[in-house]
Amino acid sequence: EKKAVEIPVPSKDPKGKSEQDKKDAENKETILKQQLIPQSSKEEDLSAEDLKVKKDVDDCVEKVQDKEAGIAKLALATLTELLRTSTGSVTSIPKPLKFCRTHYKTLVSHYEAIDQKTENAKSLADILALVAITMPSEGSTETLALDFKLKGNPEGP
């Protein structure tokens, strides 16, 4: 659990701030904002390979929601393969998984809208279980990961 940090904020701007002081304050604010923005949302910082992976994940997520079961099945298989074969260091989240996180709510909504007894729903539940593990703690993500895994394929993705 993260501890809150107190930041003193004056209720009124002190009089007589120089232009340099104002610029310094703006720079500090900009740096803080940049640190809070997840790396995956900064597309301009992504390499060509990362952009390709992001586009592949985005395309798969779009096709997973297709009404045609065959297209959705192929997209789920592709997304599963992307997640399986991705490599990264031990301390970082693999890129495909990181890019899936931005689609988590969309995928959950789609999962809830489809028939849970189908193979596509089980495959999607396996993917959601994996993505839920990496989500920032919002109280119940740990149990959501387990719930989705129990609804998925017994032998794994």
Coordinates of N, CA, C and O in Angstrom, one line a residue:
E1 N 0.8 -1.2 0.0 CA 0.0 0.0 0.0 C 0.9 1.2 0.0 O 1.8 1.3 0.7
K2 N 0.6 2.2 -0.9 CA 1.4 3.4 -0.9 C 0.9 4.4 0.1 O -0.2 4.5 0.4
K3 N 1.9 5.1 0.7 CA 1.6 6.1 1.7 C 1.4 7.4 1.0 O 2.1 7.7 0.1
A4 N 0.5 8.2 1.6 CA 0.3 9.5 1.0 C 1.4 10.5 1.4 O 2.0 10.3 2.5
V5 N 1.7 11.4 0.6 CA 2.7 12.3 0.8 C 2.1 13.7 0.9 O 1.3 14.1 0.1
E6 N 2.4 14.4 2.0 CA 1.8 15.7 2.2 C 2.7 16.7 1.4 O 3.9 16.7 1.5
I7 N 2.0 17.6 0.7 CA 2.7 18.7 0.0 C 2.1 20.0 0.4 O 0.9 20.2 0.2
P8 N 2.9 20.8 1.0 CA 2.3 22.1 1.5 C 2.0 23.0 0.3 O 2.8 23.1 -0.6
V9 N 0.8 23.6 0.3 CA 0.4 24.4 -0.8 C -0.1 25.7 -0.2 O -1.1 25.7 0.6
P10 N 0.6 26.8 -0.5 CA 0.1 28.1 0.1 C -1.3 28.5 -0.5 O -1.5 28.2 -1.7
S11 N -2.1 29.1 0.3 CA -3.5 29.4 -0.2 C -3.4 30.6 -1.2 O -4.3 30.8 -2.0
K12 N -2.4 31.4 -1.0 CA -2.3 32.6 -1.9 C -0.8 32.6 -2.4 O 0.1 32.2 -1.7
D13 N -0.7 33.1 -3.6 CA 0.7 33.2 -4.2 C 1.4 34.3 -3.4 O 0.9 35.4 -3.2
P14 N 2.6 34.0 -3.0 CA 3.4 35.1 -2.3 C 3.7 36.2 -3.4 O 3.9 35.9 -4.5
K15 N 3.7 37.4 -2.9 CA 4.0 38.5 -3.8 C 5.4 38.6 -4.1 O 6.3 38.2 -3.3
G16 N 5.7 39.1 -5.3 CA 7.1 39.4 -5.7 C 7.8 38.2 -6.2 O 9.0 38.2 -6.2
K17 N 7.1 37.2 -6.8 CA 7.8 36.1 -7.4 C 8.4 36.5 -8.7 O 7.8 37.2 -9.5
S18 N 9.6 36.1 -8.9 CA 10.3 36.5 -10.1 C 9.9 35.6 -11.3 O 9.3 34.5 -11.0
E19 N 10.1 36.0 -12.5 CA 9.8 35.2 -13.6 C 10.5 33.9 -13.6 O 9.9 32.8 -14.0
Q20 N 11.8 33.9 -13.1 CA 12.5 32.6 -13.1 C 11.9 31.6 -12.1 O 11.8 30.5 -12.3
D21 N 11.4 32.2 -10.9 CA 10.7 31.3 -10.0 C 9.5 30.7 -10.6 O 9.2 29.5 -10.3
K22 N 8.7 31.5 -11.3 CA 7.5 30.9 -12.0 C 7.8 29.8 -13.0 O 7.2 28.8 -13.0
K23 N 8.9 30.1 -13.8 CA 9.3 29.0 -14.7 C 9.8 27.8 -14.0 O 9.5 26.7 -14.5
D24 N 10.5 27.9 -12.9 CA 11.0 26.8 -12.2 C 9.8 26.0 -11.6 O 9.8 24.7 -11.7
A25 N 8.8 26.7 -11.1 CA 7.6 26.0 -10.6 C 6.9 25.2 -11.7 O 6.4 24.1 -11.5
E26 N 6.8 25.9 -12.9 CA 6.1 25.2 -14.0 C 6.9 24.0 -14.5 O 6.3 22.9 -14.8
N27 N 8.2 24.1 -14.5 CA 9.0 22.9 -14.9 C 8.9 21.8 -13.9 O 8.8 20.6 -14.3
K28 N 8.9 22.1 -12.6 CA 8.7 21.0 -11.6 C 7.3 20.3 -11.8 O 7.2 19.1 -11.7
E29 N 6.3 21.1 -12.1 CA 4.9 20.6 -12.3 C 4.9 19.7 -13.5 O 4.3 18.6 -13.5
T30 N 5.6 20.1 -14.6 CA 5.6 19.4 -15.8 C 6.3 18.0 -15.6 O 5.9 17.0 -16.0
I31 N 7.4 18.1 -14.8 CA 8.2 16.8 -14.6 C 7.3 15.9 -13.7 O 7.3 14.7 -14.0
L32 N 6.6 16.4 -12.7 CA 5.8 15.5 -11.9 C 4.7 14.9 -12.8 O 4.4 13.7 -12.6
K33 N 4.1 15.7 -13.6 CA 3.0 15.1 -14.5 C 3.5 14.0 -15.4 O 2.9 13.0 -15.6
Q34 N 4.7 14.2 -16.0 CA 5.3 13.3 -16.9 C 5.6 12.0 -16.1 O 5.5 10.9 -16.7
Q35 N 6.0 12.1 -14.8 CA 6.3 10.9 -14.1 C 5.0 10.1 -13.8 O 5.0 8.9 -13.6
L36 N 3.9 10.8 -13.7 CA 2.6 10.1 -13.4 C 2.0 9.5 -14.6 O 1.1 8.6 -14.4
I37 N 2.3 9.9 -15.8 CA 1.7 9.3 -17.0 C 2.4 8.0 -17.3 O 3.6 7.9 -17.3
P38 N 1.6 6.9 -17.4 CA 2.2 5.6 -17.7 C 3.0 5.7 -19.0 O 2.6 6.3 -20.0
Q39 N 4.1 4.9 -19.0 CA 5.0 4.9 -20.2 C 4.2 4.5 -21.5 O 4.5 5.0 -22.5
S40 N 3.3 3.5 -21.3 CA 2.6 3.0 -22.5 C 1.7 4.1 -23.2 O 1.3 3.9 -24.3
S41 N 1.3 5.1 -22.5 CA 0.5 6.2 -23.1 C 1.3 7.2 -23.8 O 0.7 8.1 -24.5
K42 N 2.6 7.2 -23.8 CA 3.4 8.1 -24.5 C 3.9 7.5 -25.8 O 4.9 7.0 -25.9
E43 N 3.0 7.6 -26.8 CA 3.3 6.9 -28.1 C 4.5 7.5 -28.7 O 5.2 6.8 -29.4
E44 N 4.8 8.8 -28.5 CA 6.0 9.3 -29.2 C 7.3 8.8 -28.6 O 8.3 8.8 -29.3
D45 N 7.3 8.2 -27.5 CA 8.5 7.6 -26.9 C 8.6 6.1 -27.2 O 9.6 5.5 -26.8
L46 N 7.7 5.6 -28.0 CA 7.8 4.1 -28.3 C 8.6 3.9 -29.5 O 8.6 4.7 -30.5
S47 N 9.4 2.8 -29.5 CA 10.2 2.5 -30.7 C 9.2 1.9 -31.8 O 8.1 1.6 -31.5
A48 N 9.8 1.7 -33.0 CA 9.0 1.2 -34.1 C 8.5 -0.2 -33.7 O 7.3 -0.5 -34.0
E49 N 9.3 -1.0 -33.1 CA 8.9 -2.3 -32.7 C 7.7 -2.3 -31.7 O 6.8 -3.0 -31.8
D50 N 7.9 -1.4 -30.7 CA 6.8 -1.2 -29.7 C 5.5 -0.7 -30.3 O 4.4 -1.2 -29.9
L51 N 5.6 0.2 -31.2 CA 4.4 0.7 -31.9 C 3.7 -0.5 -32.7 O 2.5 -0.5 -32.7
K52 N 4.5 -1.4 -33.3 CA 3.9 -2.5 -34.0 C 3.2 -3.4 -33.0 O 2.1 -3.9 -33.3
V53 N 3.8 -3.7 -31.9 CA 3.2 -4.5 -30.9 C 1.9 -3.9 -30.4 O 0.9 -4.6 -30.2
K54 N 2.0 -2.6 -30.1 CA 0.8 -1.9 -29.6 C -0.3 -2.0 -30.7 O -1.5 -2.2 -30.3
K55 N 0.0 -1.8 -31.9 CA -1.0 -1.8 -33.0 C -1.6 -3.3 -33.1 O -2.8 -3.4 -33.3
D56 N -0.7 -4.3 -33.0 CA -1.2 -5.7 -33.0 C -2.2 -5.9 -31.9 O -3.2 -6.6 -32.1
V57 N -1.8 -5.5 -30.7 CA -2.7 -5.7 -29.5 C -4.0 -4.9 -29.7 O -5.1 -5.5 -29.5
D58 N -3.9 -3.7 -30.2 CA -5.1 -2.9 -30.4 C -6.0 -3.6 -31.5 O -7.3 -3.7 -31.3
D59 N -5.4 -4.1 -32.5 CA -6.2 -4.8 -33.6 C -6.9 -6.1 -33.0 O -8.0 -6.3 -33.3
C60 N -6.1 -6.8 -32.2 CA -6.7 -8.0 -31.6 C -7.8 -7.7 -30.7 O -8.9 -8.4 -30.8
V61 N -7.7 -6.7 -29.9 CA -8.8 -6.3 -29.0 C -10.0 -5.9 -29.7 O -11.1 -6.3 -29.4
E62 N -9.8 -5.2 -30.8 CA -11.0 -4.8 -31.7 C -11.6 -6.0 -32.3 O -12.9 -6.1 -32.3
K63 N -10.8 -7.0 -32.8 CA -11.4 -8.2 -33.4 C -12.0 -9.2 -32.4 O -12.9 -9.9 -32.8
V64 N -11.5 -9.1 -31.2 CA -12.1 -10.0 -30.1 C -13.6 -9.7 -29.9 O -14.4 -10.6 -29.6
Q65 N -13.9 -8.4 -30.1 CA -15.3 -8.0 -29.9 C -16.2 -8.2 -31.2 O -17.4 -7.8 -31.2
D66 N -15.6 -8.8 -32.2 CA -16.4 -9.1 -33.4 C -17.6 -10.0 -33.2 O -17.4 -10.9 -32.4
K67 N -18.7 -9.8 -33.9 CA -19.8 -10.7 -33.7 C -19.6 -12.1 -34.3 O -20.1 -13.1 -33.8
E68 N -18.7 -12.1 -35.3 CA -18.4 -13.4 -35.9 C -17.4 -14.2 -35.0 O -16.3 -13.8 -34.7
A69 N -17.9 -15.4 -34.5 CA -17.1 -16.2 -33.5 C -15.8 -16.6 -34.1 O -14.8 -16.6 -33.3
G70 N -15.7 -16.9 -35.4 CA -14.4 -17.3 -35.9 C -13.4 -16.2 -35.9 O -12.2 -16.5 -35.6
I71 N -13.8 -15.0 -36.2 CA -12.8 -13.9 -36.2 C -12.4 -13.6 -34.7 O -11.2 -13.4 -34.5
A72 N -13.3 -13.7 -33.8 CA -13.0 -13.5 -32.4 C -12.1 -14.5 -31.9 O -11.1 -14.3 -31.2
K73 N -12.3 -15.8 -32.3 CA -11.4 -16.9 -31.9 C -10.0 -16.7 -32.4 O -9.0 -16.9 -31.6
L74 N -9.9 -16.3 -33.6 CA -8.6 -16.1 -34.2 C -7.9 -14.9 -33.5 O -6.7 -15.0 -33.2
A75 N -8.6 -13.9 -33.2 CA -8.0 -12.7 -32.5 C -7.6 -13.1 -31.1 O -6.5 -12.7 -30.6
L76 N -8.4 -13.9 -30.4 CA -8.0 -14.4 -29.1 C -6.7 -15.3 -29.1 O -5.9 -15.2 -28.3
A77 N -6.7 -16.1 -30.1 CA -5.5 -17.0 -30.3 C -4.2 -16.1 -30.6 O -3.2 -16.4 -30.0
T78 N -4.4 -15.1 -31.4 CA -3.3 -14.2 -31.7 C -2.8 -13.4 -30.5 O -1.6 -13.3 -30.2
L79 N -3.8 -12.9 -29.7 CA -3.5 -12.2 -28.5 C -2.8 -13.1 -27.5 O -1.8 -12.7 -26.8
T80 N -3.3 -14.3 -27.3 CA -2.7 -15.3 -26.4 C -1.3 -15.5 -26.8 O -0.4 -15.6 -26.0
E81 N -1.0 -15.7 -28.1 CA 0.3 -16.0 -28.6 C 1.2 -14.8 -28.4 O 2.4 -14.9 -28.0
L82 N 0.7 -13.6 -28.6 CA 1.5 -12.4 -28.3 C 1.9 -12.3 -26.8 O 3.1 -12.0 -26.5
L83 N 1.0 -12.6 -26.0 CA 1.3 -12.6 -24.5 C 2.2 -13.7 -24.1 O 3.1 -13.5 -23.2
R84 N 2.1 -14.9 -24.7 CA 3.0 -16.0 -24.4 C 4.4 -15.8 -24.9 O 5.4 -16.1 -24.1
T85 N 4.6 -15.3 -26.1 CA 5.9 -15.2 -26.6 C 6.7 -13.9 -26.3 O 7.8 -13.7 -26.7
S86 N 6.0 -13.0 -25.7 CA 6.7 -11.7 -25.4 C 7.8 -11.9 -24.4 O 7.7 -12.7 -23.4
T87 N 8.8 -11.2 -24.6 CA 10.0 -11.3 -23.6 C 10.2 -9.9 -23.0 O 9.9 -8.9 -23.6
G88 N 10.8 -10.0 -21.9 CA 11.1 -8.7 -21.2 C 12.0 -9.1 -20.0 O 12.3 -10.3 -19.8
S89 N 12.5 -8.1 -19.3 CA 13.3 -8.5 -18.2 C 12.4 -9.0 -17.0 O 11.2 -8.8 -17.1
V90 N 13.0 -9.6 -16.1 CA 12.3 -10.1 -14.9 C 11.5 -9.1 -14.2 O 10.5 -9.3 -13.6
T91 N 12.1 -7.9 -14.2 CA 11.5 -6.8 -13.3 C 10.5 -5.9 -14.1 O 9.9 -5.0 -13.5
S92 N 10.3 -6.2 -15.4 CA 9.3 -5.3 -16.1 C 8.2 -6.1 -16.7 O 8.3 -7.3 -16.9
I93 N 7.1 -5.5 -17.0 CA 5.9 -6.1 -17.6 C 6.1 -6.1 -19.1 O 6.5 -5.1 -19.7
P94 N 6.0 -7.3 -19.7 CA 6.2 -7.4 -21.2 C 5.2 -6.4 -21.9 O 4.1 -6.2 -21.5
K95 N 5.7 -5.9 -23.0 CA 5.0 -4.9 -23.8 C 3.6 -5.3 -24.1 O 2.6 -4.5 -23.9
P96 N 3.3 -6.5 -24.7 CA 1.9 -6.8 -25.1 C 1.0 -6.8 -23.9 O -0.1 -6.3 -24.0
L97 N 1.5 -7.2 -22.7 CA 0.7 -7.2 -21.5 C 0.4 -5.8 -21.1 O -0.7 -5.4 -20.6
K98 N 1.5 -5.0 -21.1 CA 1.3 -3.6 -20.8 C 0.3 -2.9 -21.6 O -0.5 -2.1 -21.2
F99 N 0.3 -3.2 -22.9 CA -0.6 -2.5 -23.9 C -2.1 -3.1 -23.7 O -3.0 -2.4 -23.9
C100 N -2.2 -4.3 -23.2 CA -3.5 -4.9 -22.9 C -4.2 -4.2 -21.8 O -5.4 -4.2 -21.7
R101 N -3.4 -3.7 -20.9 CA -3.9 -3.1 -19.7 C -4.8 -1.9 -20.0 O -5.8 -1.7 -19.3
T102 N -4.5 -1.2 -21.1 CA -5.3 -0.1 -21.5 C -6.7 -0.5 -22.0 O -7.6 0.3 -22.0
H103 N -6.8 -1.8 -22.4 CA -8.1 -2.3 -22.9 C -8.8 -3.1 -21.9 O -9.8 -3.8 -22.2
Y104 N -8.4 -3.2 -20.6 CA -8.9 -4.1 -19.6 C -10.4 -3.9 -19.4 O -11.2 -4.9 -19.5
K105 N -10.9 -2.7 -19.2 CA -12.3 -2.4 -19.0 C -13.1 -2.8 -20.2 O -14.2 -3.3 -20.1
T106 N -12.6 -2.5 -21.4 CA -13.3 -2.9 -22.6 C -13.5 -4.4 -22.7 O -14.6 -4.9 -23.1
L107 N -12.4 -5.1 -22.4 CA -12.5 -6.6 -22.5 C -13.4 -7.1 -21.5 O -14.1 -8.1 -21.7
V108 N -13.4 -6.6 -20.3 CA -14.3 -7.0 -19.2 C -15.7 -6.8 -19.6 O -16.6 -7.7 -19.5
S109 N -16.0 -5.6 -20.2 CA -17.4 -5.3 -20.6 C -17.8 -6.3 -21.7 O -18.9 -6.8 -21.7
H110 N -16.9 -6.6 -22.6 CA -17.2 -7.6 -23.7 C -17.4 -9.0 -23.1 O -18.4 -9.7 -23.5
Y111 N -16.6 -9.4 -22.2 CA -16.8 -10.7 -21.5 C -18.1 -10.8 -20.9 O -18.8 -11.8 -21.0
E112 N -18.5 -9.8 -20.2 CA -19.8 -9.8 -19.5 C -21.0 -9.8 -20.5 O -22.1 -10.3 -20.1
A113 N -20.8 -9.4 -21.7 CA -21.9 -9.3 -22.7 C -22.0 -10.6 -23.5 O -23.0 -10.8 -24.1
I114 N -21.0 -11.5 -23.5 CA -21.1 -12.7 -24.3 C -21.5 -13.9 -23.4 O -21.5 -13.8 -22.2
D115 N -21.8 -15.0 -24.1 CA -22.2 -16.2 -23.4 C -21.0 -16.8 -22.8 O -20.0 -17.2 -23.5
Q116 N -20.9 -17.0 -21.5 CA -19.7 -17.4 -20.8 C -19.4 -18.9 -21.0 O -18.4 -19.4 -20.6
K117 N -20.3 -19.6 -21.6 CA -20.1 -21.1 -21.8 C -19.3 -21.4 -23.1 O -18.9 -22.5 -23.3
T118 N -19.1 -20.4 -23.9 CA -18.4 -20.6 -25.2 C -16.9 -20.7 -24.9 O -16.3 -20.2 -23.9
E119 N -16.2 -21.3 -25.9 CA -14.7 -21.4 -25.8 C -14.1 -20.0 -25.9 O -13.1 -19.8 -25.2
N120 N -14.7 -19.2 -26.7 CA -14.1 -17.8 -26.8 C -14.2 -17.1 -25.4 O -13.2 -16.4 -25.0
A121 N -15.3 -17.3 -24.7 CA -15.4 -16.7 -23.4 C -14.3 -17.2 -22.4 O -13.7 -16.5 -21.6
K122 N -14.1 -18.5 -22.5 CA -13.1 -19.1 -21.6 C -11.7 -18.6 -22.0 O -10.9 -18.3 -21.1
S123 N -11.4 -18.5 -23.3 CA -10.1 -17.9 -23.7 C -9.9 -16.5 -23.2 O -8.9 -16.0 -22.8
L124 N -11.0 -15.7 -23.4 CA -11.0 -14.3 -22.9 C -10.8 -14.2 -21.4 O -10.1 -13.3 -20.9
A125 N -11.4 -15.1 -20.7 CA -11.3 -15.1 -19.2 C -9.8 -15.4 -18.8 O -9.3 -14.8 -17.9
D126 N -9.2 -16.3 -19.6 CA -7.8 -16.5 -19.3 C -6.9 -15.3 -19.5 O -6.0 -15.0 -18.7
I127 N -7.2 -14.6 -20.6 CA -6.4 -13.3 -20.9 C -6.7 -12.3 -19.8 O -5.8 -11.6 -19.3
L128 N -8.0 -12.2 -19.4 CA -8.4 -11.2 -18.4 C -7.7 -11.5 -17.1 O -7.4 -10.6 -16.3
A129 N -7.6 -12.8 -16.8 CA -7.0 -13.2 -15.5 C -5.5 -12.7 -15.5 O -5.0 -12.2 -14.5
L130 N -4.8 -12.9 -16.6 CA -3.4 -12.4 -16.7 C -3.3 -10.9 -16.6 O -2.5 -10.4 -15.9
V131 N -4.2 -10.2 -17.3 CA -4.1 -8.7 -17.3 C -4.5 -8.2 -15.9 O -3.9 -7.3 -15.4
A132 N -5.5 -8.8 -15.3 CA -5.9 -8.4 -14.0 C -4.8 -8.4 -12.9 O -4.7 -7.6 -12.0
I133 N -3.9 -9.4 -13.1 CA -2.8 -9.5 -12.1 C -1.9 -8.3 -12.2 O -1.3 -7.9 -11.2
T134 N -1.8 -7.7 -13.4 CA -0.8 -6.6 -13.5 C -1.5 -5.2 -13.3 O -0.8 -4.2 -13.4
M135 N -2.8 -5.2 -13.1 CA -3.5 -4.0 -12.9 C -3.1 -3.4 -11.5 O -2.9 -4.1 -10.6
P136 N -3.1 -2.0 -11.5 CA -2.8 -1.4 -10.2 C -3.9 -1.8 -9.2 O -5.1 -2.0 -9.6
S137 N -3.6 -2.0 -8.0 CA -4.5 -2.4 -7.0 C -5.7 -1.4 -6.8 O -5.5 -0.3 -6.5
E138 N -6.8 -1.9 -7.1 CA -8.0 -1.0 -7.0 C -9.0 -1.8 -6.0 O -10.2 -1.7 -6.1
G139 N -8.4 -2.5 -5.1 CA -9.2 -3.2 -4.0 C -9.4 -4.6 -4.4 O -8.9 -5.5 -3.6
S140 N -10.0 -5.0 -5.5 CA -10.4 -6.3 -5.7 C -9.8 -7.0 -7.0 O -10.2 -7.9 -7.5
T141 N -8.7 -6.4 -7.5 CA -8.1 -6.9 -8.7 C -7.5 -8.3 -8.5 O -7.5 -9.2 -9.4
E142 N -7.0 -8.6 -7.2 CA -6.5 -9.9 -7.0 C -7.6 -11.0 -7.1 O -7.4 -12.0 -7.6
T143 N -8.8 -10.7 -6.5 CA -9.8 -11.7 -6.6 C -10.4 -11.7 -8.0 O -10.9 -12.8 -8.4
L144 N -10.4 -10.6 -8.7 CA -10.8 -10.7 -10.1 C -10.0 -11.6 -11.0 O -10.5 -12.3 -11.8
A145 N -8.7 -11.5 -10.8 CA -7.7 -12.4 -11.5 C -8.1 -13.9 -11.2 O -8.2 -14.7 -12.2
L146 N -8.3 -14.2 -10.0 CA -8.7 -15.6 -9.6 C -10.1 -15.9 -10.2 O -10.2 -17.0 -10.8
D147 N -11.0 -15.1 -10.1 CA -12.3 -15.3 -10.7 C -12.3 -15.6 -12.2 O -12.9 -16.6 -12.7
F148 N -11.5 -14.8 -12.9 CA -11.4 -15.0 -14.3 C -10.7 -16.3 -14.7 O -11.0 -17.0 -15.6
K149 N -9.7 -16.6 -13.9 CA -8.9 -17.8 -14.1 C -9.8 -19.0 -13.9 O -9.8 -20.0 -14.6
L150 N -10.7 -19.0 -12.9 CA -11.6 -20.1 -12.6 C -12.6 -20.3 -13.7 O -13.1 -21.4 -14.0
K151 N -13.0 -19.2 -14.4 CA -13.9 -19.2 -15.5 C -13.3 -19.6 -16.8 O -14.0 -19.9 -17.8
G152 N -11.9 -19.5 -16.8 CA -11.2 -19.8 -18.1 C -11.0 -21.3 -18.3 O -11.7 -22.2 -17.7
N153 N -10.1 -21.6 -19.2 CA -9.8 -23.0 -19.6 C -9.0 -23.7 -18.4 O -8.1 -23.1 -18.0
P154 N -9.4 -24.9 -18.0 CA -8.7 -25.5 -16.9 C -7.3 -25.8 -17.1 O -6.4 -25.8 -16.3
E155 N -6.9 -26.1 -18.4 CA -5.5 -26.4 -18.7 C -4.7 -25.2 -19.0 O -3.5 -25.3 -19.3
G156 N -5.3 -24.0 -19.0 CA -4.5 -22.8 -19.2 C -4.7 -22.2 -20.6 O -5.3 -22.9 -21.5
P157 N -4.1 -21.0 -20.8 CA -4.3 -20.4 -22.1 C -3.5 -21.0 -23.2 O -2.5 -21.7 -23.0

